[in-house]
Short mmCIF file of C-alpha atoms and ligand atoms in Angstrom, two decimals:
data_model
loop_
_atom_site.label_atom_id
_atom_site.label_comp_id
_atom_site.label_asym_id
_atom_site.label_seq_id
_atom_site.Cartn_x
_atom_site.Cartn_y
_atom_site.Cartn_z
CA MET C 4 97.70 101.92 137.64
CA PHE C 5 95.17 103.37 135.85
CA SER C 6 95.09 106.16 137.93
CA TYR C 7 97.96 107.10 136.25
CA ARG C 8 97.90 110.49 133.98
CA HIS C 9 100.92 111.30 132.34
CA ALA C 10 98.52 115.39 131.25
CA PHE C 11 99.42 116.22 135.41
CA HIS C 12 103.10 116.24 134.87
CA ALA C 13 103.59 117.40 131.16
CA GLY C 14 106.38 119.71 130.87
CA ASN C 15 107.77 119.58 134.25
CA HIS C 16 111.14 119.41 135.36
CA ALA C 17 111.63 115.28 134.89
CA ASP C 18 110.35 115.89 131.42
CA VAL C 19 112.49 117.87 130.32
CA LEU C 20 115.23 115.78 131.34
CA LYS C 21 114.24 112.35 129.46
CA HIS C 22 112.87 114.46 126.27
CA ALA C 23 116.39 116.89 126.14
CA ILE C 24 117.87 113.63 125.65
CA LEU C 25 115.58 111.40 124.48
CA VAL C 26 115.81 114.59 121.47
CA GLN C 27 119.65 113.87 121.22
CA ILE C 28 120.29 110.69 120.52
CA LEU C 29 116.56 110.84 117.97
CA ASP C 30 119.34 113.40 116.46
CA TYR C 31 122.21 111.17 115.93
CA PHE C 32 120.47 108.26 115.03
CA ASN C 33 118.92 111.05 111.77
CA ARG C 34 122.94 111.16 111.15
CA LYS C 35 122.87 108.28 109.61
CA ASP C 36 120.49 107.16 105.94
CA THR C 37 119.97 103.74 107.66
CA PRO C 38 116.47 102.64 109.08
CA TYR C 39 116.16 102.29 112.40
CA TRP C 40 112.99 101.88 114.75
CA VAL C 41 112.17 103.87 118.14
CA ILE C 42 110.24 101.12 120.62
CA ASP C 43 108.09 103.22 123.39
CA THR C 44 107.60 101.04 125.95
CA HIS C 45 105.37 102.81 127.94
CA ALA C 46 103.69 106.18 125.67
CA GLY C 47 101.47 108.02 127.70
CA ALA C 48 99.11 109.80 125.36
CA GLY C 49 101.37 111.50 122.95
CA LEU C 50 100.55 115.37 123.61
CA TYR C 51 99.39 117.23 126.36
CA ALA C 52 97.54 120.69 126.34
CA LEU C 53 99.63 122.89 128.49
CA ASP C 54 96.29 125.30 129.37
CA GLY C 55 94.44 122.14 129.68
CA GLU C 56 92.10 120.78 132.79
CA TRP C 57 94.95 118.40 133.80
CA ALA C 58 98.39 119.99 133.14
CA GLY C 59 96.81 123.39 133.72
CA GLN C 60 95.35 122.15 137.41
CA SER C 61 99.17 121.39 138.73
CA GLY C 62 100.96 123.71 137.47
CA GLU C 63 103.64 121.37 137.48
CA VAL C 64 104.83 122.98 133.53
CA VAL C 65 106.10 126.05 135.20
CA ASP C 66 108.94 124.28 137.44
CA GLY C 67 109.53 122.91 134.46
CA LEU C 68 109.84 123.45 130.54
CA ASP C 69 108.25 127.02 131.69
CA ARG C 70 111.89 128.43 133.58
CA LEU C 71 113.67 127.13 130.29
CA LEU C 72 111.34 129.52 127.68
CA ASP C 73 113.13 132.73 128.60
CA ALA C 74 116.73 131.99 130.28
CA PRO C 75 119.53 133.14 128.75
CA GLN C 76 122.16 130.64 126.71
CA PRO C 77 120.58 127.38 126.72
CA PRO C 78 123.45 125.06 125.13
CA GLU C 79 122.78 122.61 123.09
CA LEU C 80 121.17 119.73 123.83
CA VAL C 81 118.67 122.21 126.16
CA ALA C 82 118.21 124.45 122.66
CA ARG C 83 117.92 121.64 120.68
CA TYR C 84 114.80 119.68 122.53
CA LEU C 85 113.03 123.59 123.04
CA ARG C 86 113.33 123.65 118.81
CA ALA C 87 111.64 120.34 119.21
CA VAL C 88 108.91 121.79 121.32
CA GLN C 89 108.37 125.22 119.13
CA ASP C 90 107.61 123.53 116.50
CA PHE C 91 105.16 122.22 117.85
CA ASN C 92 103.86 125.81 118.65
CA PRO C 93 104.21 127.31 115.69
CA ASP C 94 102.07 131.01 116.87
CA GLY C 95 105.02 130.90 119.45
CA VAL C 96 102.66 130.26 122.35
CA ALA C 97 104.15 127.18 124.59
CA ASN C 98 100.29 125.94 124.68
CA ARG C 99 101.32 122.33 123.53
CA TYR C 100 103.34 119.60 125.13
CA PRO C 101 104.91 116.88 123.34
CA GLY C 102 105.34 113.76 124.61
CA SER C 103 107.79 111.33 123.81
CA PRO C 104 105.66 109.61 120.38
CA ALA C 105 105.45 113.03 118.98
CA LEU C 106 109.12 114.15 119.80
CA ALA C 107 109.58 110.71 118.08
CA LEU C 108 108.00 111.56 114.95
CA HIS C 109 109.07 114.41 114.63
CA ALA C 110 112.20 113.43 114.25
CA LEU C 111 111.52 110.12 111.77
CA ARG C 112 111.89 109.79 108.13
CA PRO C 113 109.96 108.20 106.02
CA HIS C 114 111.55 104.46 106.72
CA ASP C 115 112.24 104.71 109.90
CA LYS C 116 109.13 103.10 112.33
CA LEU C 117 107.69 104.00 115.71
CA ARG C 118 106.04 101.07 117.98
CA LEU C 119 104.11 102.31 120.69
CA PHE C 120 103.03 100.47 124.31
CA GLU C 121 100.12 101.59 126.01
CA LEU C 122 97.49 100.27 128.93
CA HIS C 123 95.38 103.09 129.66
CA PRO C 124 92.42 103.21 127.42
CA THR C 125 91.14 106.32 127.20
CA GLU C 126 95.63 107.54 126.93
CA ILE C 127 95.18 104.82 124.08
CA GLU C 128 92.39 106.77 122.20
CA VAL C 129 94.32 110.11 122.81
CA LEU C 130 97.29 108.44 122.00
CA GLU C 131 95.33 107.33 118.50
CA SER C 132 94.12 111.20 118.22
CA THR C 133 97.06 112.49 118.60
CA LEU C 134 98.99 110.16 115.53
CA ARG C 135 95.83 111.56 113.02
CA GLN C 136 96.23 114.61 114.32
CA LEU C 137 100.00 114.41 113.54
CA GLY C 138 99.26 112.15 109.96
CA ALA C 139 101.77 109.81 111.10
CA PRO C 140 101.46 106.88 108.82
CA ARG C 141 100.14 103.50 109.51
CA ARG C 142 102.63 101.45 109.13
CA GLN C 143 105.18 104.21 110.53
CA ALA C 144 103.63 104.50 113.63
CA ALA C 145 101.72 101.70 115.38
CA ILE C 146 99.46 101.08 118.66
CA ALA C 147 99.91 98.09 120.59
CA ARG C 148 97.45 98.25 123.65
CA GLU C 149 99.09 95.51 125.41
CA ASP C 150 102.41 95.86 128.67
CA GLY C 151 105.68 97.88 126.69
CA PHE C 152 107.95 95.17 129.05
CA GLY C 153 106.16 91.76 127.33
CA GLY C 154 105.76 93.56 124.24
CA LEU C 155 109.17 94.51 124.21
CA LYS C 156 110.40 91.49 123.42
CA ARG C 157 109.01 89.88 120.42
CA LEU C 158 110.00 93.10 118.58
CA LEU C 159 113.45 92.81 119.84
CA PRO C 160 116.38 93.41 117.33
CA PRO C 161 114.71 95.20 115.11
CA PRO C 162 114.22 94.31 111.67
CA THR C 163 116.99 96.66 110.60
CA ARG C 164 119.05 95.97 113.50
CA ARG C 165 119.17 99.95 114.50
CA GLY C 166 117.18 100.86 117.29
CA ILE C 167 116.18 103.15 120.47
CA VAL C 168 114.08 101.88 123.30
CA LEU C 169 112.86 104.45 125.55
CA ILE C 170 110.85 102.98 128.92
CA ASP C 171 109.16 105.80 131.04
CA PRO C 172 107.14 103.71 133.36
CA SER C 173 105.13 105.64 136.27
CA TYR C 174 106.46 103.29 138.22
CA GLU C 175 103.34 103.59 140.68
CA ASP C 176 103.39 100.11 141.01
CA LYS C 177 106.83 98.91 142.70
CA GLN C 178 107.20 96.31 140.86
CA ASP C 179 107.91 98.79 138.05
CA TYR C 180 111.80 99.34 139.03
CA ARG C 181 112.25 95.20 138.52
CA HIS C 182 110.29 94.89 135.77
CA THR C 183 112.10 97.37 133.88
CA LEU C 184 116.00 95.97 135.07
CA GLN C 185 114.22 92.52 133.23
CA ALA C 186 113.56 94.05 130.39
CA VAL C 187 116.89 95.99 129.69
CA ARG C 188 118.63 92.17 130.76
CA ASP C 189 116.06 90.84 128.05
CA GLY C 190 116.45 93.30 125.62
CA LEU C 191 119.92 92.89 125.93
CA GLU C 192 119.79 88.81 124.65
CA ARG C 193 118.56 89.66 121.33
CA PHE C 194 119.70 93.74 120.64
CA ALA C 195 122.86 93.88 122.40
CA SER C 196 123.43 96.64 120.00
CA GLY C 197 120.33 98.27 121.41
CA CYS C 198 120.38 102.28 122.47
CA PHE C 199 118.50 101.31 125.96
CA ALA C 200 116.61 104.90 127.89
CA ILE C 201 116.01 104.55 131.29
CA TRP C 202 113.83 107.51 132.89
CA TYR C 203 113.46 106.79 137.03
CA PRO C 204 111.91 108.90 139.44
CA LEU C 205 114.47 109.66 142.16
CA VAL C 206 112.10 108.88 145.29
CA GLN C 207 112.74 107.77 148.54
CA ARG C 208 112.16 104.47 147.19
CA VAL C 209 114.42 101.82 148.05
CA GLN C 210 113.79 100.23 144.70
CA ALA C 211 114.99 103.14 142.60
CA HIS C 212 118.14 103.26 144.23
CA GLU C 213 118.33 99.31 143.40
CA MET C 214 117.85 99.12 139.96
CA ALA C 215 119.58 102.44 138.96
CA ARG C 216 122.81 100.24 140.82
CA ALA C 217 122.07 97.00 139.04
CA LEU C 218 121.79 98.80 135.96
CA GLU C 219 125.07 100.42 136.33
CA ARG C 220 126.39 96.88 136.69
CA LEU C 221 125.29 96.00 133.31
CA PRO C 222 128.39 94.49 131.44
CA VAL C 223 128.17 96.84 128.97
CA GLU C 224 128.69 101.21 127.60
CA TRP C 225 125.63 103.82 129.70
CA LEU C 226 125.42 106.52 130.57
CA HIS C 227 124.11 107.92 133.45
CA ALA C 228 122.17 111.36 134.77
CA THR C 229 120.18 112.62 137.67
CA LEU C 230 118.80 116.48 138.02
CA THR C 231 118.12 116.97 141.61
CA VAL C 232 115.70 120.56 141.66
CA ARG C 233 114.97 120.41 145.73
CA LYS C 234 115.04 118.58 148.69
CA PRO C 235 112.92 115.57 149.44
CA SER C 236 109.82 116.12 150.83
CA ALA C 237 109.01 115.45 154.57
CA ASP C 238 106.59 113.36 154.28
CA GLY C 239 108.45 111.51 150.88
CA LEU C 240 105.31 112.73 147.84
CA GLY C 241 106.36 114.24 145.22
CA LEU C 242 109.63 113.70 143.06
CA HIS C 243 112.28 116.13 144.08
CA GLY C 244 114.63 114.81 141.20
CA SER C 245 114.99 112.15 138.04
CA GLY C 246 117.17 109.46 136.42
CA MET C 247 117.82 108.96 132.84
CA PHE C 248 120.12 105.62 132.52
CA ILE C 249 121.05 105.46 129.12
CA VAL C 250 122.81 102.37 127.07
CA ASN C 251 124.46 102.18 124.04
CA PRO C 252 124.82 105.85 124.40
CA PRO C 253 125.42 108.24 121.33
CA TRP C 254 129.20 109.05 121.77
CA THR C 255 127.75 112.69 121.73
CA LEU C 256 125.91 112.92 124.34
CA HIS C 257 128.47 112.60 127.70
CA GLU C 258 129.61 115.98 126.85
CA GLU C 259 126.43 117.87 125.41
CA LEU C 260 125.33 116.82 129.13
CA ARG C 261 128.47 118.05 130.76
CA ALA C 262 127.17 120.89 128.78
CA ALA C 263 124.22 120.81 129.75
CA LEU C 264 122.92 119.30 133.25
CA PRO C 265 124.87 122.29 135.34
CA TRP C 266 122.86 124.88 133.56
CA LEU C 267 119.21 122.66 134.03
CA GLU C 268 120.08 122.70 137.52
CA LYS C 269 121.34 126.17 137.72
CA ILE C 270 117.40 127.46 135.58
CA LEU C 271 115.38 124.50 137.02
CA ALA C 272 116.77 124.39 140.78
CA GLN C 273 114.01 125.18 143.61
CA ASP C 274 116.20 125.69 147.30
CA GLU C 275 119.54 124.42 147.73
CA HIS C 276 119.73 120.97 148.15
CA ALA C 277 119.24 121.27 143.35
CA ARG C 278 122.77 119.30 141.77
CA HIS C 279 123.12 116.88 139.04
CA THR C 280 125.75 113.60 138.22
CA LEU C 281 126.81 112.28 135.05
CA GLU C 282 128.35 108.84 135.25
CA THR C 283 129.42 106.95 133.08
CA SER C 284 130.60 103.23 132.24
CA ALA C 285 134.53 102.09 131.99
CA ARG C 286 134.49 101.46 128.34
CA PRO C 287 134.07 103.96 125.16
CA ALA C 288 131.23 104.37 122.64
CA ALA C 289 131.74 102.19 119.58
CA GLY C 290 132.49 103.98 117.29
CA SER C 291 133.95 107.17 118.95
CA PRO C 292 137.11 108.93 118.16
CA ALA C 293 137.83 107.80 122.13
CA ALA C 294 137.19 104.38 121.16
CA ALA C 295 140.80 103.18 120.67
CA ARG C 296 142.16 104.16 124.25
CA PRO C 297 141.20 103.32 127.19
CA ARG C 298 138.90 105.77 129.18
CA PRO C 299 138.58 105.91 133.48
CA GLN C 300 135.32 106.26 134.72
CA SER C 301 134.18 109.44 134.71
CA GLN C 302 132.14 111.39 138.06
CA ASP C 303 130.50 114.81 137.81
CA ARG C 304 129.33 116.06 140.24
CA ALA C 305 127.94 118.93 141.52
CA PRO C 306 127.97 120.58 144.60
CA ALA C 307 124.43 121.89 145.46
CA ARG C 308 123.67 125.81 144.47
CA ALA C 309 121.01 128.15 144.86
CA GLN C 310 118.86 129.54 142.46
CA LYS C 311 115.45 131.55 142.33
CA ARG C 312 113.46 132.42 139.39
CA SER C 313 110.65 133.78 138.89
CA PRO C 314 108.32 131.39 136.60
CA SER C 315 106.58 132.30 133.53
CA ARG C 316 104.18 131.22 131.14
CA LYS C 317 104.55 132.97 127.36
N1 SAM V 3 106.86 108.03 127.87
C1 SAM V 3 105.77 109.10 127.44
C2 SAM V 3 106.15 110.86 127.25
O1 SAM V 3 107.74 110.81 127.74
O2 SAM V 3 105.82 111.34 126.81
C3 SAM V 3 104.78 108.81 129.20
C4 SAM V 3 104.56 107.83 129.83
S1 SAM V 3 104.01 108.03 131.33
C5 SAM V 3 105.68 108.14 132.39
C6 SAM V 3 103.52 105.62 131.39
C7 SAM V 3 102.30 105.18 130.77
O3 SAM V 3 102.47 104.21 130.81
C8 SAM V 3 100.96 105.72 130.96
O4 SAM V 3 99.90 106.66 130.60
C9 SAM V 3 100.46 104.56 131.73
O5 SAM V 3 99.24 104.37 131.72
C10 SAM V 3 101.21 103.98 130.93
N2 SAM V 3 101.58 102.31 131.81
C11 SAM V 3 101.27 101.60 132.73
N3 SAM V 3 101.68 99.93 133.04
C12 SAM V 3 101.68 99.64 131.16
C13 SAM V 3 102.61 99.10 130.63
N4 SAM V 3 102.93 98.41 131.77
N5 SAM V 3 101.97 98.48 129.50
C14 SAM V 3 102.41 100.25 128.68
N6 SAM V 3 102.00 101.60 129.34
C15 SAM V 3 102.06 101.53 130.89
#
């Protein structure tokens, strides 16, 4: 596990999907005054230099965030995410990319809390310095140098009984699929009303497919979005797409994703195999206007389409 550095992938198409959804969930939680916790089981370094050694070397941001910067008419989910990224780049040049801890801190009110887990010694150092740089009060944001799957258990339920749990392992270790599923099952036993957001890679691994199907069988309200940007490579290497599975999603998220996914597919497509899916459980989200009436399972699958666009960095 110690070889993975998220800086290499910062701002790529998978980060775009994950972070646009995370920012939407945070925004939704902020609509109520009641305090909440954000628990990030796999935090990474927090903030990334896009012109730095790692991200600059991989160039993955060119086919991710960069494509969004000049694209016309972003839907609200994307526009909100871009505003959050731009807040970290006040000079207008997108050179700093906020990871999940930075995006969470950006959204939290003084009475909300952030709990971060990270195991990589270098990432922990950078994360600590990121929190200092962002002026996070120690009482509000804390880093635990421990396994996020194990540590999550003792934080649930959060004292405020409102919370977002982001589970975002690198899946370099194929056991991460099993651990993620178990963490959600255990988490729901302790905190049934919690919002759990699980990111996973679309890779040619049976474990990825099985984990997604097992999550869909959970007897809870869920929403499942995937975004594929290109044909899987013949050698099975690289990331051709990713998925986000959200348990107890904000009831507004489905409509926002319905508008955003076709747009993201078009802008991020690398070949004619680009596509997206959006599925939900049949149960309406508590608090939604639809909660009072039964709703059929929704499946929005868009046909594959081609889109070419010259990448640019501002
Ligand atoms: N959530 C971050 C974001 O969106 O900006 C990215 C996280 S990155 C995909 C996964 C991170 O998990 C890596 O920094 C890795 O060092 C860390 N990690 C790996 N195994 C872990 C574990 N068992 N517990 C906590 N962190 C772990």
